Amino acid sequence: MKLQIKPDYETLCSAVADEVFAQLSCKPVSVLVFPTGNTPLGLFKVLVTAHIANRVDFGQAHFVMLDEYADLEASDHRSLSGWLRRELLDPIGIGQDRCHGFEWGMKAIEETIARLGGLDLVILGLGPNGHLGFNEPGSAFNSRARLIDLTPASIRSNSAYWGADDLVPRQGYTLGLGTIAKARSIILMVSGAGKASILRNCTAQKPHTSIPASCLQLLPQAKIYTDVAAVSNALSTQPDSQQSK
Ligand code: PGA
């Protein structure tokens, strides 16, 4: 696992966008996974701007959903695939035929990933409890796509998106940590002082299922891109520095 520290959120988003551009220029038919949440919104803006300016070609890429709430109508405004579609997939012109979600079941999404030749680049956000996707604390490092009960911590943090705890579904579907670990490249985006404590736990403590994102320490193809705010109290490192584990 490598750590890249950027001076601020904008630089962090540009650097992750450069990773996406590099991936697509070396393999236009890449299979990509993007998270939802607040952290990737700046990245999506950079990608959409580049698409409009013809600086990137998403024309052959496939997109696999990272996670989704269970038991929601596809048209429900809380649907995570709807969120990704509004913020990224529609603006960059990706049809349903190249977007793969959980609607056909857990076995089907794993089979789709295998049929597409595996995941090339998975971009992740970090939950306040260390979750990746909806892989909550206790998730096995070799877990596969499945239905999972959301923890109170995730329900609380997700309530910021929808206005109240009661509006957050209690279960979700997620790619498993084992599914993610097989990706050729993995990037975890972490921004802001509010993530400093959980980021420190993810990187400094021995990998353990109680902190799902700590599994990244075991993966040489994983990079954490963070801004200074998220490491201000976590690590004594300078902007643009790199650390390896
Ligand atoms: P955030 O969510 O990007 O809104 O902080 C991350 C997550 O919970 O996975």
PDB file of C-alpha atoms and ligand atoms in Angstrom, residues 37-40 125-128 131 161 195, ligand 1:
ATOM      1  CA  GLY A  37     -20.629   9.918  -1.071  1.00  0.00           C
ATOM      2  CA  ASN A  38     -19.231  13.409  -0.766  1.00  0.00           C
ATOM      3  CA  THR A  39     -15.547  12.584  -1.188  1.00  0.00           C
ATOM      4  CA  PRO A  40     -15.604  11.700  -4.921  1.00  0.00           C
ATOM      5  CA  GLY A 125     -14.213   6.393  -0.104  1.00  0.00           C
ATOM      6  CA  LEU A 126     -13.546   5.801   3.587  1.00  0.00           C
ATOM      7  CA  GLY A 127     -16.442   5.430   5.997  1.00  0.00           C
ATOM      8  CA  PRO A 128     -16.147   6.986   9.456  1.00  0.00           C
ATOM      9  CA  HIS A 131     -15.937   0.701   5.955  1.00  0.00           C
ATOM     10  CA  TYR A 161     -27.141  12.583   2.584  1.00  0.00           C
ATOM     11  CA  LYS A 195     -11.312  11.440   8.621  1.00  0.00           C
TER      12      LYS A 195
HETATM   13  P1  PGA B   1     -18.153  10.385   2.335  1.00  0.00           P
HETATM   14  O1  PGA B   1     -18.557   8.851   2.609  1.00  0.00           O
HETATM   15  O2  PGA B   1     -17.369  10.379   1.067  1.00  0.00           O
HETATM   16  O3  PGA B   1     -19.461  11.087   2.190  1.00  0.00           O
HETATM   17  O4  PGA B   1     -17.342  10.830   3.495  1.00  0.00           O
HETATM   18  C1  PGA B   1     -17.605   7.847   2.537  1.00  0.00           C
HETATM   19  C2  PGA B   1     -18.227   6.532   2.944  1.00  0.00           C
HETATM   20  O5  PGA B   1     -19.024   6.494   3.896  1.00  0.00           O
HETATM   21  O6  PGA B   1     -17.881   5.525   2.346  1.00  0.00           O
END
